[in-house]
Amino acid sequence: EVPLLESGGGLVQPGGSLRLSCAASGFTFTTYAMTWVRQAPGKGLEWVSTITDNHGPTYYADSVKGRFTISSDNSQSTLYLQMNSLRAEDTAVYYCAKEWEGSFDPWGQGTLVTVSS
Amino acid sequence: QSALTQPASVSGSPGQSITISCTGTSSDVGTYNLVSWYQQHPGKAPKLMIYEVSKRPSGVSNRFSGSKSGNTASLTISGLQAEDEVDYYCCSYGGSRTRWVFGGGTKLTVL
């Protein structure tokens, strides 16, 4: 059983939209904050967004604020990231991760988003 | 939301110990004991190695240890092995606005 499984990545034109999903299993989804982290090709990790447990407050990196929206469906144990007004610099592998004891564990396998014309 | 500062690369010989530093500010590393370290193999998802500055998750080798002094956290790997030759990232809680900040990553070379 894979604890976190992302989907929804792909090729999109600049200015376009994409919705990523992260299906969770093996833990009580509602009791943990969940986070999206991205990694541009050949670059380091960048925190993108967090939703606290039980549909609580949401947080965004300045680089995506106003364009990305994080949400969750507790009945489906699924995390989402709606990405609008996509830019070339949003090209990255997007990972979802469970927040645990002030860290991220586990991580999904990642889904690649490519923004290009 | 400035990234934490890590050396781009460190190296050591098999059996030796190395330390990777992670320098932040009084708004993140210096204030919160929520520093974590991740190991990442090429093309794979990061793996948690250290949490809350110095705690090891179940299953992580005791060759990995963490510490913090002021605004700088450190990851020490003792008894270097060839399999340790991958990338390492630090991360710190940055408060209610910033939430989380990562370091730029360090590539470890085992000579």
Short mmCIF file of C-alpha atoms in Angstrom, two decimals:
data_model
loop_
_atom_site.label_atom_id
_atom_site.label_comp_id
_atom_site.label_asym_id
_atom_site.label_seq_id
_atom_site.Cartn_x
_atom_site.Cartn_y
_atom_site.Cartn_z
CA GLU A 1 0.00 0.00 0.00
CA VAL A 2 1.41 3.35 -1.10
CA PRO A 3 0.66 6.00 1.54
CA LEU A 4 0.56 8.95 -0.87
CA LEU A 5 -0.04 8.80 -4.61
CA GLU A 6 0.00 11.95 -6.75
CA SER A 7 -1.62 12.36 -10.15
CA GLY A 8 -2.67 15.09 -12.54
CA GLY A 9 0.67 16.33 -13.82
CA GLY A 10 1.35 16.94 -17.48
CA LEU A 11 2.18 19.50 -20.14
CA VAL A 12 0.31 22.79 -20.05
CA GLN A 13 0.73 26.09 -21.89
CA PRO A 14 1.73 29.27 -20.06
CA GLY A 15 -1.36 30.86 -18.56
CA GLY A 16 -3.13 27.52 -18.35
CA SER A 17 -4.47 25.56 -15.40
CA LEU A 18 -3.93 22.14 -13.90
CA ARG A 19 -5.24 20.32 -10.84
CA LEU A 20 -3.02 17.90 -8.97
CA SER A 21 -4.40 15.18 -6.72
CA CYS A 22 -2.78 13.23 -3.91
CA ALA A 23 -4.61 10.12 -2.71
CA ALA A 24 -3.76 9.18 0.86
CA SER A 25 -4.09 5.80 2.52
CA GLY A 26 -2.97 3.99 5.64
CA PHE A 27 -3.46 6.87 8.08
CA THR A 28 -6.24 9.08 9.41
CA PHE A 29 -6.16 11.81 6.79
CA THR A 30 -8.16 14.35 8.80
CA THR A 31 -5.72 14.52 11.70
CA TYR A 32 -2.67 15.66 9.77
CA ALA A 33 -1.64 18.83 7.97
CA MET A 34 -0.73 18.12 4.36
CA THR A 35 1.78 19.94 2.20
CA TRP A 36 2.85 20.35 -1.42
CA VAL A 37 6.57 20.70 -2.15
CA ARG A 38 8.03 21.15 -5.63
CA GLN A 39 11.40 20.62 -7.24
CA ALA A 40 12.32 22.30 -10.51
CA PRO A 41 14.57 20.26 -12.83
CA GLY A 42 18.07 20.10 -11.35
CA LYS A 43 17.09 22.39 -8.47
CA GLY A 44 16.34 22.11 -4.78
CA LEU A 45 13.13 21.58 -2.84
CA GLU A 46 10.66 24.46 -2.48
CA TRP A 47 7.71 24.53 -0.09
CA VAL A 48 4.56 25.45 -2.02
CA SER A 49 1.49 25.19 0.20
CA THR A 50 0.08 23.64 3.37
CA ILE A 51 -3.43 22.90 4.57
CA THR A 52 -3.75 22.23 8.27
CA ASP A 53 -5.70 19.32 9.67
CA ASN A 54 -9.46 19.09 9.24
CA HIS A 55 -9.83 21.78 6.52
CA GLY A 56 -8.00 24.28 8.71
CA PRO A 57 -6.05 27.37 7.64
CA THR A 58 -4.08 27.30 4.41
CA TYR A 59 -0.65 28.73 3.69
CA TYR A 60 1.14 29.58 0.45
CA ALA A 61 4.61 30.50 -0.70
CA ASP A 62 4.79 34.03 -2.07
CA SER A 63 5.70 32.60 -5.48
CA VAL A 64 2.29 30.94 -5.87
CA LYS A 65 0.00 33.07 -3.71
CA GLY A 66 -3.09 34.17 -5.61
CA ARG A 67 -2.55 31.56 -8.34
CA PHE A 68 -2.59 28.21 -6.51
CA THR A 69 -5.28 26.87 -4.19
CA ILE A 70 -4.81 23.93 -1.83
CA SER A 71 -7.82 21.94 -0.68
CA SER A 72 -8.78 18.53 0.61
CA ASP A 73 -11.67 16.11 0.44
CA ASN A 74 -11.67 14.28 3.73
CA SER A 75 -14.33 11.81 2.58
CA GLN A 76 -11.95 10.71 -0.21
CA SER A 77 -8.72 11.19 1.80
CA THR A 78 -7.46 13.25 -1.12
CA LEU A 79 -5.39 16.42 -1.25
CA TYR A 80 -5.60 18.80 -4.20
CA LEU A 81 -3.60 21.64 -5.67
CA GLN A 82 -5.43 23.82 -8.19
CA MET A 83 -2.83 25.69 -10.23
CA ASN A 84 -3.94 28.65 -12.37
CA SER A 85 -2.05 31.22 -14.45
CA LEU A 86 0.83 28.80 -14.79
CA ARG A 87 4.27 30.12 -15.70
CA ALA A 88 7.38 28.49 -17.09
CA GLU A 89 8.98 28.77 -13.65
CA ASP A 90 6.26 26.54 -12.21
CA THR A 91 7.75 23.61 -14.14
CA ALA A 92 8.71 21.06 -11.51
CA VAL A 93 8.02 17.72 -9.93
CA TYR A 94 5.30 18.29 -7.35
CA TYR A 95 5.34 16.13 -4.22
CA CYS A 96 2.65 15.83 -1.58
CA ALA A 97 3.74 15.03 1.95
CA LYS A 98 2.18 14.44 5.34
CA GLU A 99 3.34 16.72 8.12
CA TRP A 100 4.53 14.66 11.07
CA GLU A 101 6.33 15.84 14.20
CA GLY A 102 7.42 19.06 12.54
CA SER A 103 8.70 17.34 9.42
CA PHE A 104 7.44 15.70 6.24
CA ASP A 105 6.90 11.96 6.26
CA PRO A 106 6.01 10.20 4.09
CA TRP A 107 6.28 11.75 0.63
CA GLY A 108 4.51 10.73 -2.53
CA GLN A 109 6.45 9.68 -5.60
CA GLY A 110 5.84 13.05 -7.30
CA THR A 111 4.08 14.19 -10.46
CA LEU A 112 5.78 16.26 -13.18
CA VAL A 113 4.25 19.54 -14.32
CA THR A 114 5.72 21.10 -17.46
CA VAL A 115 4.67 24.60 -18.46
CA SER A 116 5.68 25.26 -22.04
CA SER A 117 4.26 26.42 -25.34
CA GLN B 1 10.99 33.60 2.18
CA SER B 2 14.75 33.19 1.70
CA ALA B 3 16.08 29.66 1.51
CA LEU B 4 18.27 28.27 4.25
CA THR B 5 21.96 28.22 3.34
CA GLN B 6 23.70 24.90 2.79
CA PRO B 7 27.08 24.21 1.19
CA ALA B 8 26.59 23.07 -2.40
CA SER B 9 28.86 20.10 -1.86
CA VAL B 10 30.80 18.24 0.81
CA SER B 11 33.06 15.23 0.53
CA GLY B 12 34.67 12.62 2.71
CA SER B 13 36.38 9.25 2.56
CA PRO B 14 34.74 5.97 3.48
CA GLY B 15 34.63 5.52 7.24
CA GLN B 16 35.13 9.20 7.96
CA SER B 17 32.57 11.66 9.36
CA ILE B 18 31.21 14.73 7.61
CA THR B 19 28.98 17.57 8.72
CA ILE B 20 26.55 19.54 6.56
CA SER B 21 25.57 22.95 7.87
CA CYS B 22 22.23 24.68 7.41
CA THR B 23 22.16 28.38 8.26
CA GLY B 24 18.94 30.27 8.71
CA THR B 25 17.86 33.28 10.73
CA SER B 26 16.35 34.13 14.09
CA SER B 27 12.95 33.84 12.37
CA ASP B 28 13.32 30.15 11.58
CA VAL B 29 16.21 27.91 12.68
CA GLY B 30 17.11 30.20 15.56
CA THR B 31 13.64 30.20 17.08
CA TYR B 32 12.07 26.84 16.34
CA ASN B 33 13.34 23.35 17.13
CA LEU B 34 11.56 22.11 14.01
CA VAL B 35 14.55 21.44 11.79
CA SER B 36 14.44 18.31 9.65
CA TRP B 37 16.83 16.69 7.19
CA TYR B 38 16.04 14.72 4.04
CA GLN B 39 18.05 12.38 1.87
CA GLN B 40 17.22 12.28 -1.82
CA HIS B 41 18.39 9.78 -4.40
CA PRO B 42 18.27 10.88 -8.07
CA GLY B 43 14.74 10.68 -9.45
CA LYS B 44 13.29 9.65 -6.11
CA ALA B 45 11.22 11.33 -3.43
CA PRO B 46 13.04 12.77 -0.40
CA LYS B 47 13.32 10.55 2.69
CA LEU B 48 13.14 11.88 6.24
CA MET B 49 16.41 11.29 8.13
CA ILE B 50 16.21 13.66 11.13
CA TYR B 51 13.29 15.56 12.68
CA GLU B 52 12.98 18.07 15.51
CA VAL B 53 16.70 18.91 15.17
CA SER B 54 18.14 15.65 16.45
CA LYS B 55 15.57 12.85 16.46
CA ARG B 56 15.89 9.83 14.17
CA PRO B 57 12.81 8.15 12.70
CA SER B 58 12.51 4.43 13.11
CA GLY B 59 14.66 2.62 10.57
CA VAL B 60 17.20 5.40 10.02
CA SER B 61 20.79 4.41 10.76
CA ASN B 62 22.35 5.82 13.94
CA ARG B 63 25.22 7.00 11.72
CA PHE B 64 23.02 10.03 11.05
CA SER B 65 22.74 12.68 13.76
CA GLY B 66 21.53 16.26 13.99
CA SER B 67 22.22 19.29 16.14
CA LYS B 68 21.63 23.02 16.30
CA SER B 69 23.46 26.06 17.62
CA GLY B 70 21.93 29.48 17.24
CA ASN B 71 20.77 30.02 13.68
CA THR B 72 22.70 27.03 12.29
CA ALA B 73 21.63 23.41 12.23
CA SER B 74 23.94 20.56 11.29
CA LEU B 75 23.67 17.01 9.97
CA THR B 76 26.55 14.68 10.78
CA ILE B 77 27.07 11.40 8.99
CA SER B 78 29.60 9.10 10.61
CA GLY B 79 31.22 6.01 9.14
CA LEU B 80 30.69 7.25 5.59
CA GLN B 81 29.59 4.63 3.11
CA ALA B 82 29.36 4.73 -0.67
CA GLU B 83 25.57 4.54 -0.44
CA ASP B 84 25.53 7.90 1.39
CA GLU B 85 26.60 9.65 -1.82
CA VAL B 86 23.37 11.50 -2.63
CA ASP B 87 21.73 14.88 -1.97
CA TYR B 88 20.71 16.20 1.45
CA TYR B 89 18.25 18.98 2.29
CA CYS B 90 17.44 20.76 5.52
CA CYS B 91 14.10 22.33 6.34
CA SER B 92 12.89 24.59 9.12
CA TYR B 93 9.56 25.87 10.34
CA GLY B 94 9.43 29.60 9.67
CA GLY B 95 6.45 30.77 11.65
CA SER B 96 2.78 31.23 10.86
CA ARG B 97 3.37 33.32 7.73
CA THR B 98 6.36 31.62 6.10
CA ARG B 99 5.41 28.20 7.39
CA TRP B 100 8.33 26.16 5.93
CA VAL B 101 11.66 26.95 4.32
CA PHE B 102 14.14 24.53 2.72
CA GLY B 103 17.86 24.72 2.23
CA GLY B 104 19.32 24.71 -1.24
CA GLY B 105 20.64 21.18 -0.90
CA THR B 106 24.08 19.61 -0.49
CA LYS B 107 25.61 16.96 -2.71
CA LEU B 108 27.71 14.51 -0.70
CA THR B 109 30.61 12.83 -2.45
CA VAL B 110 32.25 9.79 -0.92
CA LEU B 111 35.80 9.78 -2.23
#
